[in-house]
Amino acid sequence: LSPGCRGAQGRFAYKLLHDLFANYSSALRPVEDTDRALNVTLQVTLSQIIDMDERNQVLTSYLWVRQTWLDAHLAWDKDEYGGIDSIRIPSSYVWRPDIILYNNADERFGGSMETNVVLRSDGHIRWDSPAITKSSCKVDVSYFPFDGQQCRLTFGSWTYNGNQLDLRNQLDSGTLTDFVENVEWEVLGMPATRNVITYGCCSEPYPDVTYTLLLRRRASFYIFNLLLPCIMVSFLAPLGFYLPADSGEKVSLGVTVLLALTVFQLLVAESMPPSESVPLIGKYYIATMTMITASTALTIFIMNVHHCGPGARPVPPWARRLILHHMARLCCVHEVGESCKSPRRAPGGRGAAGDAEGAGESPGEGQGGAEGPGCPWGHCLCHHRALLSNVGYIAGCFRRHRANQRRTGEWKKVAKVMDRFFMWVFFLMVFLMSVLVLGNAA
């Protein structure tokens, strides 16, 4: 257009604005018949998920809200105003529906920004406004960190009932074409539904449009920072049974692993809401901590068995048969030079006792040695009798010492077999718990 035409358009626009709002009031609902409802169409575009506060159950999102309605008092003949079909004016000039977010959780309760509206010649008004909303969202963390959430955004008029303002959704779902990807949450959809509810305060129906935001957590961060360290620490705990009892570190390892899991449990508890539903990873931590507590208690019991002194009673026959024979073969516990597949003698049997007794006797200790041809009993001197008595006393002490050593060795082997048996049992328990956690997550 030439500069003169553009100047003419400007004059027509000023004249149109003056004529439209000469006798206009933005305080009244713009309908010709006050008994008819005004149709308002709502469309929401999700631009960004700013934050999801699981502990306080608040979703902060950035939305573009579009509202369209017909203002019967703001229509004009475009031929009378130089063909002007639409104008953009401040939204405060026109009547606006009081559409708010019902489940707003913002303490300031802020609304939409004061943006311009697009006014067309047939009276239709389109109001596009961005808004940062904080909405309450019921968070279910039962399967954290493999959980999904459903957060609802309910929009409706605060003062106009369904007989005065009929709110409808323009599309069946929210628009996600301009959504900025979130590093923690993946958006699966945003379906929209229209509801008509009669509240207890009023007898008139109030329509609303509810957008359900379907979210799924991206679990990679939590797998590498919370789950995998716990699994590795859990597999480290049964190795406490493999440590030698004389090392003095068996109980220290169990307590250290228990403290490490307690730290991880506190990290999870700080970000979760204080509800009755325990997250899946929290259940795994509790089960692992219980298992490690039981393993530490068993370690203390086994160390007590290992350090049985010479005054301990002999190993019972049933324990010798069950632990030293069957469980030792099952856990492949054998002495130096033996194999777990080779046949073994029963510990403490006749052969072992005979060897000990044979090793405990010295030449000349028995009656045969005393009555040998070298020194007949009747011809021995007095100092020979004292010498034979001392030798018998020394042989008896040696036999008692060998018996105590054999009894102590049997109890140490019992403790070793029990250590090895419980090590494999707890390894199996850790593996099964890890499989169950991953299976429930899937």
PDB file of N, CA, C and O in Angstrom, residues 306-341:
ATOM      1  N   HIS A 306      33.560 -70.500  66.419  1.00  0.00           N
ATOM      2  CA  HIS A 306      34.949 -70.645  65.992  1.00  0.00           C
ATOM      3  C   HIS A 306      35.916 -70.540  67.171  1.00  0.00           C
ATOM      4  O   HIS A 306      36.928 -71.262  67.221  1.00  0.00           O
ATOM      5  N   HIS A 307      35.633 -69.680  68.097  1.00  0.00           N
ATOM      6  CA  HIS A 307      36.560 -69.427  69.198  1.00  0.00           C
ATOM      7  C   HIS A 307      36.213 -70.260  70.439  1.00  0.00           C
ATOM      8  O   HIS A 307      36.508 -69.840  71.566  1.00  0.00           O
ATOM      9  N   CYS A 308      35.591 -71.408  70.221  1.00  0.00           N
ATOM     10  CA  CYS A 308      35.356 -72.311  71.351  1.00  0.00           C
ATOM     11  C   CYS A 308      36.712 -72.777  71.897  1.00  0.00           C
ATOM     12  O   CYS A 308      37.566 -73.266  71.148  1.00  0.00           O
ATOM     13  N   GLY A 309      36.911 -72.654  73.177  1.00  0.00           N
ATOM     14  CA  GLY A 309      38.193 -72.977  73.785  1.00  0.00           C
ATOM     15  C   GLY A 309      38.329 -74.455  74.099  1.00  0.00           C
ATOM     16  O   GLY A 309      37.461 -75.282  73.774  1.00  0.00           O
ATOM     17  N   PRO A 310      39.442 -74.816  74.736  1.00  0.00           N
ATOM     18  CA  PRO A 310      39.662 -76.232  75.096  1.00  0.00           C
ATOM     19  C   PRO A 310      38.610 -76.775  76.044  1.00  0.00           C
ATOM     20  O   PRO A 310      38.397 -77.988  76.097  1.00  0.00           O
ATOM     21  N   GLY A 311      37.935 -75.892  76.779  1.00  0.00           N
ATOM     22  CA  GLY A 311      36.934 -76.367  77.727  1.00  0.00           C
ATOM     23  C   GLY A 311      35.590 -76.647  77.109  1.00  0.00           C
ATOM     24  O   GLY A 311      34.643 -76.992  77.827  1.00  0.00           O
ATOM     25  N   ALA A 312      35.440 -76.493  75.788  1.00  0.00           N
ATOM     26  CA  ALA A 312      34.154 -76.726  75.134  1.00  0.00           C
ATOM     27  C   ALA A 312      33.841 -78.208  75.072  1.00  0.00           C
ATOM     28  O   ALA A 312      34.735 -79.063  75.076  1.00  0.00           O
ATOM     29  N   ARG A 313      32.561 -78.542  75.002  1.00  0.00           N
ATOM     30  CA  ARG A 313      32.148 -79.927  74.869  1.00  0.00           C
ATOM     31  C   ARG A 313      32.451 -80.432  73.463  1.00  0.00           C
ATOM     32  O   ARG A 313      32.548 -79.650  72.523  1.00  0.00           O
ATOM     33  N   PRO A 314      32.551 -81.707  73.256  1.00  0.00           N
ATOM     34  CA  PRO A 314      32.802 -82.231  71.900  1.00  0.00           C
ATOM     35  C   PRO A 314      31.626 -81.932  70.977  1.00  0.00           C
ATOM     36  O   PRO A 314      30.502 -81.674  71.406  1.00  0.00           O
ATOM     37  N   VAL A 315      31.906 -81.952  69.685  1.00  0.00           N
ATOM     38  CA  VAL A 315      30.856 -81.723  68.681  1.00  0.00           C
ATOM     39  C   VAL A 315      29.844 -82.853  68.774  1.00  0.00           C
ATOM     40  O   VAL A 315      30.234 -84.042  68.792  1.00  0.00           O
ATOM     41  N   PRO A 316      28.540 -82.547  68.862  1.00  0.00           N
ATOM     42  CA  PRO A 316      27.540 -83.620  68.946  1.00  0.00           C
ATOM     43  C   PRO A 316      27.580 -84.503  67.710  1.00  0.00           C
ATOM     44  O   PRO A 316      27.970 -84.062  66.623  1.00  0.00           O
ATOM     45  N   PRO A 317      27.173 -85.747  67.843  1.00  0.00           N
ATOM     46  CA  PRO A 317      27.213 -86.657  66.683  1.00  0.00           C
ATOM     47  C   PRO A 317      26.361 -86.174  65.519  1.00  0.00           C
ATOM     48  O   PRO A 317      26.755 -86.312  64.355  1.00  0.00           O
ATOM     49  N   TRP A 318      25.180 -85.622  65.816  1.00  0.00           N
ATOM     50  CA  TRP A 318      24.334 -85.148  64.715  1.00  0.00           C
ATOM     51  C   TRP A 318      24.979 -83.980  63.986  1.00  0.00           C
ATOM     52  O   TRP A 318      24.877 -83.868  62.754  1.00  0.00           O
ATOM     53  N   ALA A 319      25.656 -83.068  64.717  1.00  0.00           N
ATOM     54  CA  ALA A 319      26.330 -81.945  64.062  1.00  0.00           C
ATOM     55  C   ALA A 319      27.525 -82.429  63.258  1.00  0.00           C
ATOM     56  O   ALA A 319      27.805 -81.927  62.166  1.00  0.00           O
ATOM     57  N   ARG A 320      28.245 -83.465  63.811  1.00  0.00           N
ATOM     58  CA  ARG A 320      29.372 -84.002  63.055  1.00  0.00           C
ATOM     59  C   ARG A 320      28.906 -84.652  61.760  1.00  0.00           C
ATOM     60  O   ARG A 320      29.543 -84.510  60.713  1.00  0.00           O
ATOM     61  N   ARG A 321      27.783 -85.352  61.832  1.00  0.00           N
ATOM     62  CA  ARG A 321      27.277 -86.028  60.645  1.00  0.00           C
ATOM     63  C   ARG A 321      26.684 -85.039  59.633  1.00  0.00           C
ATOM     64  O   ARG A 321      26.906 -85.157  58.428  1.00  0.00           O
ATOM     65  N   LEU A 322      25.903 -84.062  60.123  1.00  0.00           N
ATOM     66  CA  LEU A 322      25.234 -83.127  59.220  1.00  0.00           C
ATOM     67  C   LEU A 322      26.184 -82.063  58.680  1.00  0.00           C
ATOM     68  O   LEU A 322      26.215 -81.804  57.464  1.00  0.00           O
ATOM     69  N   ILE A 323      26.963 -81.436  59.569  1.00  0.00           N
ATOM     70  CA  ILE A 323      27.776 -80.285  59.162  1.00  0.00           C
ATOM     71  C   ILE A 323      29.124 -80.718  58.613  1.00  0.00           C
ATOM     72  O   ILE A 323      29.523 -80.321  57.512  1.00  0.00           O
ATOM     73  N   LEU A 324      29.814 -81.564  59.365  1.00  0.00           N
ATOM     74  CA  LEU A 324      31.176 -81.922  58.966  1.00  0.00           C
ATOM     75  C   LEU A 324      31.221 -82.933  57.836  1.00  0.00           C
ATOM     76  O   LEU A 324      32.280 -83.108  57.220  1.00  0.00           O
ATOM     77  N   HIS A 325      30.117 -83.583  57.579  1.00  0.00           N
ATOM     78  CA  HIS A 325      30.118 -84.560  56.484  1.00  0.00           C
ATOM     79  C   HIS A 325      29.301 -84.069  55.291  1.00  0.00           C
ATOM     80  O   HIS A 325      29.854 -83.808  54.219  1.00  0.00           O
ATOM     81  N   HIS A 326      27.973 -83.901  55.477  1.00  0.00           N
ATOM     82  CA  HIS A 326      27.105 -83.563  54.335  1.00  0.00           C
ATOM     83  C   HIS A 326      27.296 -82.111  53.891  1.00  0.00           C
ATOM     84  O   HIS A 326      27.520 -81.851  52.700  1.00  0.00           O
ATOM     85  N   MET A 327      27.192 -81.148  54.828  1.00  0.00           N
ATOM     86  CA  MET A 327      27.296 -79.736  54.436  1.00  0.00           C
ATOM     87  C   MET A 327      28.708 -79.381  53.964  1.00  0.00           C
ATOM     88  O   MET A 327      28.886 -78.563  53.068  1.00  0.00           O
ATOM     89  N   ALA A 328      29.732 -80.020  54.566  1.00  0.00           N
ATOM     90  CA  ALA A 328      31.097 -79.752  54.107  1.00  0.00           C
ATOM     91  C   ALA A 328      31.297 -80.234  52.690  1.00  0.00           C
ATOM     92  O   ALA A 328      31.948 -79.563  51.862  1.00  0.00           O
ATOM     93  N   ARG A 329      30.747 -81.381  52.336  1.00  0.00           N
ATOM     94  CA  ARG A 329      30.849 -81.868  50.964  1.00  0.00           C
ATOM     95  C   ARG A 329      30.029 -80.988  50.011  1.00  0.00           C
ATOM     96  O   ARG A 329      30.453 -80.719  48.876  1.00  0.00           O
ATOM     97  N   LEU A 330      28.849 -80.534  50.479  1.00  0.00           N
ATOM     98  CA  LEU A 330      28.006 -79.679  49.628  1.00  0.00           C
ATOM     99  C   LEU A 330      28.674 -78.332  49.356  1.00  0.00           C
ATOM    100  O   LEU A 330      28.632 -77.820  48.234  1.00  0.00           O
ATOM    101  N   CYS A 331      29.292 -77.736  50.370  1.00  0.00           N
ATOM    102  CA  CYS A 331      29.939 -76.428  50.221  1.00  0.00           C
ATOM    103  C   CYS A 331      31.395 -76.531  49.795  1.00  0.00           C
ATOM    104  O   CYS A 331      32.078 -75.504  49.691  1.00  0.00           O
ATOM    105  N   CYS A 332      31.878 -77.768  49.569  1.00  0.00           N
ATOM    106  CA  CYS A 332      33.244 -77.993  49.093  1.00  0.00           C
ATOM    107  C   CYS A 332      34.266 -77.403  50.064  1.00  0.00           C
ATOM    108  O   CYS A 332      35.180 -76.677  49.666  1.00  0.00           O
ATOM    109  N   VAL A 333      34.092 -77.697  51.345  1.00  0.00           N
ATOM    110  CA  VAL A 333      35.048 -77.279  52.376  1.00  0.00           C
ATOM    111  C   VAL A 333      35.889 -78.487  52.725  1.00  0.00           C
ATOM    112  O   VAL A 333      35.365 -79.517  53.165  1.00  0.00           O
ATOM    113  N   HIS A 334      37.203 -78.417  52.518  1.00  0.00           N
ATOM    114  CA  HIS A 334      38.091 -79.545  52.774  1.00  0.00           C
ATOM    115  C   HIS A 334      39.387 -79.031  53.360  1.00  0.00           C
ATOM    116  O   HIS A 334      39.715 -77.841  53.271  1.00  0.00           O
ATOM    117  N   GLU A 335      40.122 -79.968  53.946  1.00  0.00           N
ATOM    118  CA  GLU A 335      41.404 -79.621  54.535  1.00  0.00           C
ATOM    119  C   GLU A 335      42.463 -79.530  53.443  1.00  0.00           C
ATOM    120  O   GLU A 335      42.230 -79.893  52.288  1.00  0.00           O
ATOM    121  N   VAL A 336      43.644 -79.059  53.847  1.00  0.00           N
ATOM    122  CA  VAL A 336      44.741 -78.935  52.892  1.00  0.00           C
ATOM    123  C   VAL A 336      45.165 -80.319  52.430  1.00  0.00           C
ATOM    124  O   VAL A 336      45.403 -81.219  53.241  1.00  0.00           O
ATOM    125  N   GLY A 337      45.265 -80.512  51.130  1.00  0.00           N
ATOM    126  CA  GLY A 337      45.644 -81.802  50.561  1.00  0.00           C
ATOM    127  C   GLY A 337      44.469 -82.686  50.247  1.00  0.00           C
ATOM    128  O   GLY A 337      44.642 -83.733  49.623  1.00  0.00           O
ATOM    129  N   GLU A 338      43.254 -82.317  50.656  1.00  0.00           N
ATOM    130  CA  GLU A 338      42.063 -83.099  50.360  1.00  0.00           C
ATOM    131  C   GLU A 338      41.298 -82.439  49.235  1.00  0.00           C
ATOM    132  O   GLU A 338      41.517 -81.287  48.886  1.00  0.00           O
ATOM    133  N   SER A 339      40.364 -83.191  48.675  1.00  0.00           N
ATOM    134  CA  SER A 339      39.471 -82.680  47.639  1.00  0.00           C
ATOM    135  C   SER A 339      38.051 -82.851  48.109  1.00  0.00           C
ATOM    136  O   SER A 339      37.736 -83.768  48.876  1.00  0.00           O
ATOM    137  N   CYS A 340      37.190 -81.945  47.634  1.00  0.00           N
ATOM    138  CA  CYS A 340      35.796 -82.035  48.070  1.00  0.00           C
ATOM    139  C   CYS A 340      35.090 -83.242  47.481  1.00  0.00           C
ATOM    140  O   CYS A 340      33.987 -83.578  47.899  1.00  0.00           O
ATOM    141  N   LYS A 341      35.722 -83.926  46.487  1.00  0.00           N
ATOM    142  CA  LYS A 341      35.120 -85.114  45.884  1.00  0.00           C
ATOM    143  C   LYS A 341      35.723 -86.408  46.412  1.00  0.00           C
ATOM    144  O   LYS A 341      35.271 -87.493  46.079  1.00  0.00           O
TER     145      LYS A 341
END
